mmCIF file of C-alpha atoms and ligand atoms in Angstrom:
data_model
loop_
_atom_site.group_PDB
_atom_site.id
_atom_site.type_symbol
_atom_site.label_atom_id
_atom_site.label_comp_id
_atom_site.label_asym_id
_atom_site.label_seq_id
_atom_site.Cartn_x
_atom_site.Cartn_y
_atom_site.Cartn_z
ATOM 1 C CA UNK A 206 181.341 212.348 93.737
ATOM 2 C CA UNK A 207 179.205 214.240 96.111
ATOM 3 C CA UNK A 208 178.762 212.969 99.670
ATOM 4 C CA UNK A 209 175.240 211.154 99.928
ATOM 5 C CA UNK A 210 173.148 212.447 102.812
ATOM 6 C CA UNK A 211 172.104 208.684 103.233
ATOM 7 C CA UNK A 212 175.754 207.405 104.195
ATOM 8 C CA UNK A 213 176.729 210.758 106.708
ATOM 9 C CA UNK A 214 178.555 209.780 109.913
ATOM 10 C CA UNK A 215 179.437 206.157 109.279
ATOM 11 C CA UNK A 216 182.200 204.923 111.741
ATOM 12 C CA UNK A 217 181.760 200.993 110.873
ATOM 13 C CA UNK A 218 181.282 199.301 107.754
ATOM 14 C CA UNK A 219 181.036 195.288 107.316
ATOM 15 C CA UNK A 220 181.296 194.071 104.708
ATOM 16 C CA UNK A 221 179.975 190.150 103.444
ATOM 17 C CA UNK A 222 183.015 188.636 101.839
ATOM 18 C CA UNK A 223 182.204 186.561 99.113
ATOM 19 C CA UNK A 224 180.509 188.478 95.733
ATOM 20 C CA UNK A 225 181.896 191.954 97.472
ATOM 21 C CA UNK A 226 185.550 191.484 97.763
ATOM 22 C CA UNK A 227 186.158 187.834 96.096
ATOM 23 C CA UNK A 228 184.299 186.716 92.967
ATOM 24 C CA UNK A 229 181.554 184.450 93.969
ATOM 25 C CA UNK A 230 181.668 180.740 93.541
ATOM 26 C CA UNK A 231 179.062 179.043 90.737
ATOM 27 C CA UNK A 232 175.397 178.470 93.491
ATOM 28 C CA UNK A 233 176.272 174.865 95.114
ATOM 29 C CA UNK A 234 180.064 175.636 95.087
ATOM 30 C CA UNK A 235 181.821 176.974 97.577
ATOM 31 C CA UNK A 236 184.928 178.662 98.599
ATOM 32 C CA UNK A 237 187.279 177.363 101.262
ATOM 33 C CA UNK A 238 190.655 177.503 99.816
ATOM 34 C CA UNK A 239 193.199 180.462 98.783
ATOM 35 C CA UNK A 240 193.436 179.224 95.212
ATOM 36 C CA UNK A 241 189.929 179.559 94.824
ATOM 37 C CA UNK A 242 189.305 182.903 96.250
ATOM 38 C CA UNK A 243 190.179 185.633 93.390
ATOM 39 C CA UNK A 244 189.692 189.198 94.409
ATOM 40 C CA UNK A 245 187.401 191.702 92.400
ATOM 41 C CA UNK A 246 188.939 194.569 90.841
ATOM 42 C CA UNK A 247 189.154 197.575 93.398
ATOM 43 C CA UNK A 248 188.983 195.463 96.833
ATOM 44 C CA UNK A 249 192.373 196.475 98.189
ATOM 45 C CA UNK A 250 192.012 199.827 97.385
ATOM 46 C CA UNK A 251 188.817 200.545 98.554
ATOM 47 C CA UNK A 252 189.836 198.484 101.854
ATOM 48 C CA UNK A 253 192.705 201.023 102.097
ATOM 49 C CA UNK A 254 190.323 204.131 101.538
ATOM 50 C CA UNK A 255 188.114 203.314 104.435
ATOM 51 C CA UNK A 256 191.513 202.751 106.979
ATOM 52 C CA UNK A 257 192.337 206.087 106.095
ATOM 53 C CA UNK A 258 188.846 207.193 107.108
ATOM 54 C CA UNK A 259 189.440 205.930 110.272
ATOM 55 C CA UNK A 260 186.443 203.733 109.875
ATOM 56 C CA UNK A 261 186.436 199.873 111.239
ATOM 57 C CA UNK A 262 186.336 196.999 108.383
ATOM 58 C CA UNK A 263 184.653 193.923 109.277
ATOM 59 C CA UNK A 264 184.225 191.198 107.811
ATOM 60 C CA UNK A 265 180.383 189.192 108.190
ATOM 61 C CA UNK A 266 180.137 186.477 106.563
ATOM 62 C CA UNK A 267 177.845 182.812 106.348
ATOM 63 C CA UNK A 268 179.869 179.980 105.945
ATOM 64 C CA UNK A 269 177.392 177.341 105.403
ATOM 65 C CA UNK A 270 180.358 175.114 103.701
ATOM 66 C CA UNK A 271 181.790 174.191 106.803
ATOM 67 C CA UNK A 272 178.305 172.531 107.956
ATOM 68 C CA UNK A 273 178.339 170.769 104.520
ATOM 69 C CA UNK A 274 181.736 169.473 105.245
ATOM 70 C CA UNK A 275 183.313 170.984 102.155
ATOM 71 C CA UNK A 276 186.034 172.847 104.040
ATOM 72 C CA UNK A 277 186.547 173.320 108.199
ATOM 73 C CA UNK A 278 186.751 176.461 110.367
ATOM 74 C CA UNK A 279 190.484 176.344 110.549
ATOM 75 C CA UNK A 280 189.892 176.309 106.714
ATOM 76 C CA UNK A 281 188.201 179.586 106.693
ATOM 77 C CA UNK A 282 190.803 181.038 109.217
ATOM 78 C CA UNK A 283 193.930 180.290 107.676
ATOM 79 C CA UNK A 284 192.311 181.766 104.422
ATOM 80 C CA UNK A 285 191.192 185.248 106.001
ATOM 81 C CA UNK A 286 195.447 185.111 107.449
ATOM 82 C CA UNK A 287 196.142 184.590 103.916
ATOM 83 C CA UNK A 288 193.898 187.625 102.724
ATOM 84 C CA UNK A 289 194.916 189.901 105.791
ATOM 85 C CA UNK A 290 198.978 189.152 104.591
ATOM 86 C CA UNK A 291 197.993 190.161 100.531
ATOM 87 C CA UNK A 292 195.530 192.912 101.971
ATOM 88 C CA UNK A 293 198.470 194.479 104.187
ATOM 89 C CA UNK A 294 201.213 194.220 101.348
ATOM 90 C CA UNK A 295 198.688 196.764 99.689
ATOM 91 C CA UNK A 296 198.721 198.915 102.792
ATOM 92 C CA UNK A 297 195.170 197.518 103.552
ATOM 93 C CA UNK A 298 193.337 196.145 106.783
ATOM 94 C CA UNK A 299 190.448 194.609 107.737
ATOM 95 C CA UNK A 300 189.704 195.032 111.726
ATOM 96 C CA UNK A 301 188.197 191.243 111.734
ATOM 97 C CA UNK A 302 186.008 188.441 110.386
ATOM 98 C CA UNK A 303 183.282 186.758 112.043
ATOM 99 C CA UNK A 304 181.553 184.295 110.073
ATOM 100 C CA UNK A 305 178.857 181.537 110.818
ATOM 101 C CA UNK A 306 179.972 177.966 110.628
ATOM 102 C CA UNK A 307 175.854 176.598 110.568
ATOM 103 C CA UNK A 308 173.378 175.488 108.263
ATOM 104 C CA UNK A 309 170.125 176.633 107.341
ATOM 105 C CA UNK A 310 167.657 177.378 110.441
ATOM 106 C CA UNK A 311 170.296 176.097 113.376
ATOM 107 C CA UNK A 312 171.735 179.054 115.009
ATOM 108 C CA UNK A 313 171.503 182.902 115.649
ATOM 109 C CA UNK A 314 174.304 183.983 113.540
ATOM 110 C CA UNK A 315 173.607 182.766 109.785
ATOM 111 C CA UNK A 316 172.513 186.004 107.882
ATOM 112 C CA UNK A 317 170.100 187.523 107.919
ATOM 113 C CA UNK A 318 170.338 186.569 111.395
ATOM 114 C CA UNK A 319 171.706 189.088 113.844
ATOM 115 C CA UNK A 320 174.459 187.045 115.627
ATOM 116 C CA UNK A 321 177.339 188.162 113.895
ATOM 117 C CA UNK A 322 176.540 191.896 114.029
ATOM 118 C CA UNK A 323 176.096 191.569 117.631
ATOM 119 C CA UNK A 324 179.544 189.897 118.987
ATOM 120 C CA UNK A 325 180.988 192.565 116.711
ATOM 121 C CA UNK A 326 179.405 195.449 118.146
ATOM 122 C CA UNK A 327 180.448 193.691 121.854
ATOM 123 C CA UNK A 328 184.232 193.905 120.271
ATOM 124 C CA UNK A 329 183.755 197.206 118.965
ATOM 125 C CA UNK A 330 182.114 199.627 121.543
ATOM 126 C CA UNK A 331 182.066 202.506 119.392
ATOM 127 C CA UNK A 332 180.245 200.932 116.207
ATOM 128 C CA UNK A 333 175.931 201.290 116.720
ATOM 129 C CA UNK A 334 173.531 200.368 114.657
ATOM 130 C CA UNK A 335 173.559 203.855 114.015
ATOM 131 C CA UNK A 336 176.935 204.486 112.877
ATOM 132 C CA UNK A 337 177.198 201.332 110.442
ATOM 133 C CA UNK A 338 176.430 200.105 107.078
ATOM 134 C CA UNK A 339 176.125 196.829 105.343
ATOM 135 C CA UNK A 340 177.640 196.324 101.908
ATOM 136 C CA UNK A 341 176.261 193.063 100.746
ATOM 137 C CA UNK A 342 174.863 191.203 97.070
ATOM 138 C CA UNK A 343 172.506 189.030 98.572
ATOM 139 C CA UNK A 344 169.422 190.005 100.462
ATOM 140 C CA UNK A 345 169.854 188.309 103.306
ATOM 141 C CA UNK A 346 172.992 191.235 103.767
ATOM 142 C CA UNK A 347 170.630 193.375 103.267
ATOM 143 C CA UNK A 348 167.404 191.596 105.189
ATOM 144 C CA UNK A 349 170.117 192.122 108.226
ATOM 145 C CA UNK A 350 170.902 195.132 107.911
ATOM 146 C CA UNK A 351 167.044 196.268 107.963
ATOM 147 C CA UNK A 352 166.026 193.528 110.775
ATOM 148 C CA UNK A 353 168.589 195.978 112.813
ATOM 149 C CA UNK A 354 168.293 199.336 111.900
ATOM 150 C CA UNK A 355 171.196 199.831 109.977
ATOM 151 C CA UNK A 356 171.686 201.367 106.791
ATOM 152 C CA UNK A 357 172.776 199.309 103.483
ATOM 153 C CA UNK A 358 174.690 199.449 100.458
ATOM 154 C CA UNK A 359 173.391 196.312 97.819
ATOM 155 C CA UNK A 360 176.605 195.259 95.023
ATOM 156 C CA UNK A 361 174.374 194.152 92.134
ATOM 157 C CA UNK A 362 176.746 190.751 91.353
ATOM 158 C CA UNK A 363 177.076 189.183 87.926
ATOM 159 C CA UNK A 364 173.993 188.107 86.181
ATOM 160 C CA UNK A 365 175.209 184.995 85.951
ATOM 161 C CA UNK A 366 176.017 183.991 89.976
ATOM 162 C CA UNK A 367 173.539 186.648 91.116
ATOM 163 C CA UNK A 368 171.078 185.446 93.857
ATOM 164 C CA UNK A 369 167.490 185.247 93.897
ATOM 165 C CA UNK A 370 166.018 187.891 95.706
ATOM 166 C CA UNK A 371 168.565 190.671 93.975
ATOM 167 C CA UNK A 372 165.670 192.933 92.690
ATOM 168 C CA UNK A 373 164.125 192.731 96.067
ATOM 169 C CA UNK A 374 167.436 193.202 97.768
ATOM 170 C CA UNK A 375 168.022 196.212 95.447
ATOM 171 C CA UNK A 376 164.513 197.634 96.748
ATOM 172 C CA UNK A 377 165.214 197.654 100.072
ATOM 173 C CA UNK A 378 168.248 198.506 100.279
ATOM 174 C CA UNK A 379 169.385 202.329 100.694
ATOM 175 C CA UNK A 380 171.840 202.522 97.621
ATOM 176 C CA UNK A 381 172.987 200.058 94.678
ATOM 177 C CA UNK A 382 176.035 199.929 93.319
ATOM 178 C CA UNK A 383 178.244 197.959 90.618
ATOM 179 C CA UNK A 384 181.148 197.355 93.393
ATOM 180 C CA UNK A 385 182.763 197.802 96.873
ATOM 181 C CA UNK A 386 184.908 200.865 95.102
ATOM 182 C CA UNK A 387 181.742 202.372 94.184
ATOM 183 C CA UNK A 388 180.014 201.799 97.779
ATOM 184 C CA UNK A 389 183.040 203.191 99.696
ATOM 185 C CA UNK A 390 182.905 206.502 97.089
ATOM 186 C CA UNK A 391 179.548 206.773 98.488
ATOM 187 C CA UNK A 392 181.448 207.245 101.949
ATOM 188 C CA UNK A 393 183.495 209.954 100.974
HETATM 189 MG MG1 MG B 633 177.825 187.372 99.304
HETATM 190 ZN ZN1 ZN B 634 175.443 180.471 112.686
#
């Protein structure tokens, strides 16, 4: 595949977790738990690509569960430990997570809010707005992406979890694609 002018000189991608590298829970259900959180087809491979590009993974992700009291912080944490241990037996890393613990309207970090894009970019002195992309299914990925500046790659998710706000998601953002294998070939 040819290298897309769009996607030149990316040095940091995040990457929302669930719908892009886990299948998405049914809308009011959520995911807090290893034995619910089933990997799409591709994930650990296209992780593994974009390590060998030298590019930073991370992780952005709302976690409104935790405000709902489905499942706690420590919840979310020992699950990304769990991930990080199956994503490194496939020679596959992801630099970190951040994820926001809040509900609806109560903090600065709940996409499309900035927050999370910010402490990572205070972590990670060499990512910029500039030099990043968002790969995201639901608009408020890609609303964030946009509110900063930084280019965006929209997974179209099943038809049957997908969002509201997909086709408008899809218009905004810079490419769409079927999966994270197919953003990251974008990359390349
Ligand atoms: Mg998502
Ligand atoms: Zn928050």
């Amino acid at each position: 595949m040819p290298v897309n002018p769009h996607f030149q000189g990316i040095r940091c991608v995040f990457l929302d977790r669930d719908g892009v590298l886990n299948r998405k829970a049914p809308e009011g259900e959520y995911i807090g738990r290893w034995s619910e959180f089933h990997l799409l087809p591709g994930v650990e491979r296209a992780i593994a690509a974009l390590n060998r590009s030298g590019r930073r993974v991370v992780v952005v992700s709302n976690q409104r569960g935790i405000a709902l009291g489905h499942y706690t912080s420590g919840d979310v944490d020992a699950l990304h430990a769990r991930l990080r241990e199956h994503l490194a037996a496939h020679g596959a890393r992801i630099d970190a997570f951040y994820f926001c613990p809040h509900d609806l309207d109560e903090c600065d970090c709940r996409k499309p809010k900035p927050g999370l894009f910010l402490e990572a970019f205070r972590d990670f002195p060499e990512a910029s707005v500039e030099n990043s992309v968002v790969v995201g299914d639901s608009l408020s990925d890609i609303e964030a992406a946009r509110g900063l500046g930084m280019r965006s790659i929209f997974i179209e998710g099943d038809p049957e979890t997908r969002k509201g706000g997909a086709e408008q998601a899809a218009g905004l953002a810079d490419a769409v694609v079927a999966s994270l294998e197919e953003a990251v070939a974008l990359l390349d």
